[in-house]
Amino acid sequence: MKIRLFGSCSGTEPVPGRHHTAFAVERRGGLYWFDAGESCAHTAHLSGADLLSIRHIVISHTHMDHIGGLAHLLWTMRKLDGHAHRLDGQTVFLHLPDLRAWDAVSSLLALTEGGFSCRFVIRPGLIGDGPLFEDNGLAVSALHTRHLPHAEGEPWRSFGFSIEADGKKIVYTGDTKGYEDYAPLLDGCDVLLHETGHHHPAEVAKRLIDEGRAPGLLAFLHHGRDILNHPDEQKALLAAIPDLSWRILNDGDVIEMGE
Ligand SMILES: [Zn+2]
């Protein structure tokens, strides 16, 4: 199992060398896709990822830095399958926190070449708290975050996730208000993918250590101004924290997690 990072940036204006958030977990010939920021299909395909092995696409919330590349990702899968004919009759599961996003994306796609008639089926579904899917021994669960406003009785519209397979556990914070959002997911966490668009990396690390919940690897993505403008300063702050395994992720990075 490995994590492949396609976009490491938060919702900034275009910056050199980084794109909005997207990554995939690659395991046993399947790709499990999380968030679809700008250009993710382009970046992933050119980095050698097999877009026709995508089984599930999970969108944490509908802000543009997480969903702006979704229509193009689906369009690219159809384009590649038009040559390869590998997805005949197969289902691609699309997990969304707001199905109005699918109405918009499917309407847009329907206006493209050939009305976007596909050999594969896209099945959208609404994300809620709890188990989201299990596929070939890989299990994903969702837990809402407080990133977006939430009214009593309304569905939550922003989520973090745990991803478990082969005795390993990845936690992705999504966009988060902080520790309390994702703490329930942290038991046995090997890799915590934590956003830095709304948080100072060293403060995140210190809180995790203070709580006794430091993961095997604290990997930062969805970068904001701290890391975009002052990367060396942020690395020095992290390096000064004892007994912390950390990494600041860049577009194209891969985290190997064994079998
Ligand atoms: Zn974001």
Coordinates of C-alpha atoms in Angstrom, one line a residue, residues 42-198:
H42 CA -3.2 15.7 -15.4
T43 CA -0.6 15.4 -12.6
A44 CA -1.5 11.9 -11.7
H45 CA -1.5 10.5 -15.2
L46 CA 1.8 12.1 -16.0
S47 CA 3.3 10.7 -12.8
G48 CA 2.4 7.2 -13.9
A49 CA -0.8 6.6 -11.9
D50 CA -3.3 4.3 -13.6
L51 CA -6.5 6.3 -13.6
L52 CA -8.5 3.3 -14.9
S53 CA -7.8 1.5 -11.6
I54 CA -9.8 4.0 -9.7
R55 CA -12.5 2.2 -7.6
H56 CA -13.7 5.0 -5.3
I57 CA -13.5 8.8 -5.3
V58 CA -14.0 10.5 -2.0
I59 CA -14.5 14.3 -1.7
S60 CA -14.0 15.7 1.8
H61 CA -16.0 18.9 1.1
T62 CA -17.1 20.9 -1.9
H63 CA -14.7 23.8 -1.7
M64 CA -13.0 24.4 -5.0
D65 CA -9.5 23.4 -3.8
H66 CA -11.0 19.9 -3.1
I67 CA -13.4 19.4 -6.0
G68 CA -12.2 21.7 -8.8
G69 CA -10.6 18.9 -10.7
L70 CA -13.4 16.3 -10.3
A71 CA -15.1 16.9 -13.7
H72 CA -11.8 16.7 -15.4
L73 CA -10.8 13.6 -13.5
L74 CA -14.0 11.8 -14.7
W75 CA -13.5 13.2 -18.2
T76 CA -9.9 11.9 -18.3
M77 CA -11.0 8.4 -17.1
R78 CA -13.5 8.3 -20.0
K79 CA -10.9 9.6 -22.4
L80 CA -8.4 6.9 -21.4
D81 CA -11.0 4.2 -21.4
G82 CA -12.0 5.2 -24.9
H83 CA -8.6 3.9 -25.9
A84 CA -8.2 1.0 -23.4
H85 CA -11.7 -0.4 -23.0
R86 CA -11.0 -1.6 -19.5
L87 CA -14.0 -0.3 -17.6
D88 CA -16.8 -1.9 -19.6
G89 CA -19.8 -2.2 -17.2
Q90 CA -17.7 -1.3 -14.1
T91 CA -18.8 1.0 -11.4
V92 CA -16.8 3.9 -10.1
F93 CA -18.2 5.0 -6.7
L94 CA -18.2 8.7 -6.0
H95 CA -18.6 9.7 -2.3
L96 CA -19.8 13.3 -1.8
P97 CA -20.8 15.3 1.3
D98 CA -23.4 17.2 -0.8
L99 CA -25.1 15.7 -3.8
R100 CA -25.7 19.1 -5.4
A101 CA -22.1 18.8 -6.4
W102 CA -22.9 15.8 -8.5
D103 CA -25.8 17.6 -10.1
A104 CA -23.4 20.3 -11.2
V105 CA -20.6 18.1 -12.3
S106 CA -22.8 15.7 -14.2
S107 CA -24.6 18.6 -15.9
L108 CA -21.3 20.0 -17.0
L109 CA -20.1 16.6 -18.2
A110 CA -23.3 16.0 -20.1
L111 CA -22.4 19.0 -22.3
T112 CA -19.1 17.6 -23.3
E113 CA -18.2 15.3 -26.2
G114 CA -20.8 12.7 -26.9
G115 CA -23.0 13.7 -24.0
F116 CA -20.4 12.0 -21.8
S117 CA -21.8 8.5 -22.6
C118 CA -19.5 6.1 -20.8
R119 CA -18.7 2.4 -20.7
F120 CA -18.5 2.6 -16.9
V121 CA -21.1 3.6 -14.4
I122 CA -20.6 6.5 -11.9
R123 CA -22.5 5.9 -8.8
P124 CA -22.7 8.9 -6.5
G125 CA -23.5 8.5 -2.8
L126 CA -23.8 10.9 0.2
I127 CA -21.1 10.7 2.9
G128 CA -22.2 10.4 6.6
D129 CA -20.5 9.6 9.8
G130 CA -19.3 5.9 10.1
P131 CA -18.2 3.2 7.7
L132 CA -18.1 4.5 4.1
F133 CA -17.0 1.5 2.1
E134 CA -15.0 -1.6 2.2
D135 CA -13.3 -2.9 -0.9
N136 CA -10.9 -5.9 -1.3
G137 CA -9.8 -5.6 2.4
L138 CA -9.5 -1.8 2.4
A139 CA -12.0 0.0 4.7
V140 CA -12.8 3.7 4.9
S141 CA -14.7 5.5 7.6
A142 CA -15.8 9.1 7.7
L143 CA -16.2 11.5 10.6
H144 CA -17.5 15.1 10.2
T145 CA -15.3 18.1 10.8
R146 CA -16.3 21.5 11.9
H147 CA -14.7 23.2 8.9
L148 CA -18.1 24.2 7.5
P149 CA -21.0 25.8 9.3
H150 CA -23.5 23.2 10.5
A151 CA -27.1 23.8 11.5
E152 CA -28.9 21.4 13.9
G153 CA -30.7 18.7 12.0
E154 CA -28.8 19.4 8.7
P155 CA -26.3 16.9 7.2
W156 CA -22.6 17.6 7.9
R157 CA -20.9 18.9 4.8
S158 CA -17.2 18.4 5.6
F159 CA -15.4 15.2 6.6
G160 CA -12.2 13.6 7.7
F161 CA -11.4 9.9 7.1
S162 CA -9.7 6.8 8.3
I163 CA -8.3 4.4 5.7
E164 CA -7.4 0.9 7.0
A165 CA -5.8 -2.1 5.2
D166 CA -3.2 -4.8 5.9
G167 CA -3.0 -3.8 9.6
K168 CA -2.1 -0.2 8.7
K169 CA -4.1 2.9 9.3
I170 CA -4.1 6.3 7.5
V171 CA -6.0 9.2 8.9
Y172 CA -6.8 12.2 6.7
T173 CA -8.0 15.3 8.5
G174 CA -9.7 16.9 5.6
D175 CA -10.1 20.6 6.3
T176 CA -10.5 20.7 10.1
K177 CA -11.1 23.0 13.0
G178 CA -8.5 21.0 14.9
Y179 CA -7.6 18.1 17.1
E180 CA -11.1 17.4 18.6
D181 CA -12.4 16.8 15.0
Y182 CA -10.1 13.9 14.2
A183 CA -9.0 12.6 17.7
P184 CA -11.6 9.8 17.6
L185 CA -9.9 8.4 14.5
L186 CA -6.3 8.4 15.9
D187 CA -6.1 5.0 17.6
G188 CA -3.4 3.0 15.9
C189 CA -2.7 5.7 13.4
D190 CA 0.4 5.0 11.3
V191 CA 0.2 8.0 9.0
L192 CA -1.7 11.2 9.8
L193 CA -2.3 13.4 6.8
H194 CA -2.9 16.8 8.4
E195 CA -3.8 20.0 6.6
T196 CA -1.8 23.1 7.3
G197 CA -4.1 25.6 5.5
H198 CA -5.6 26.6 8.8

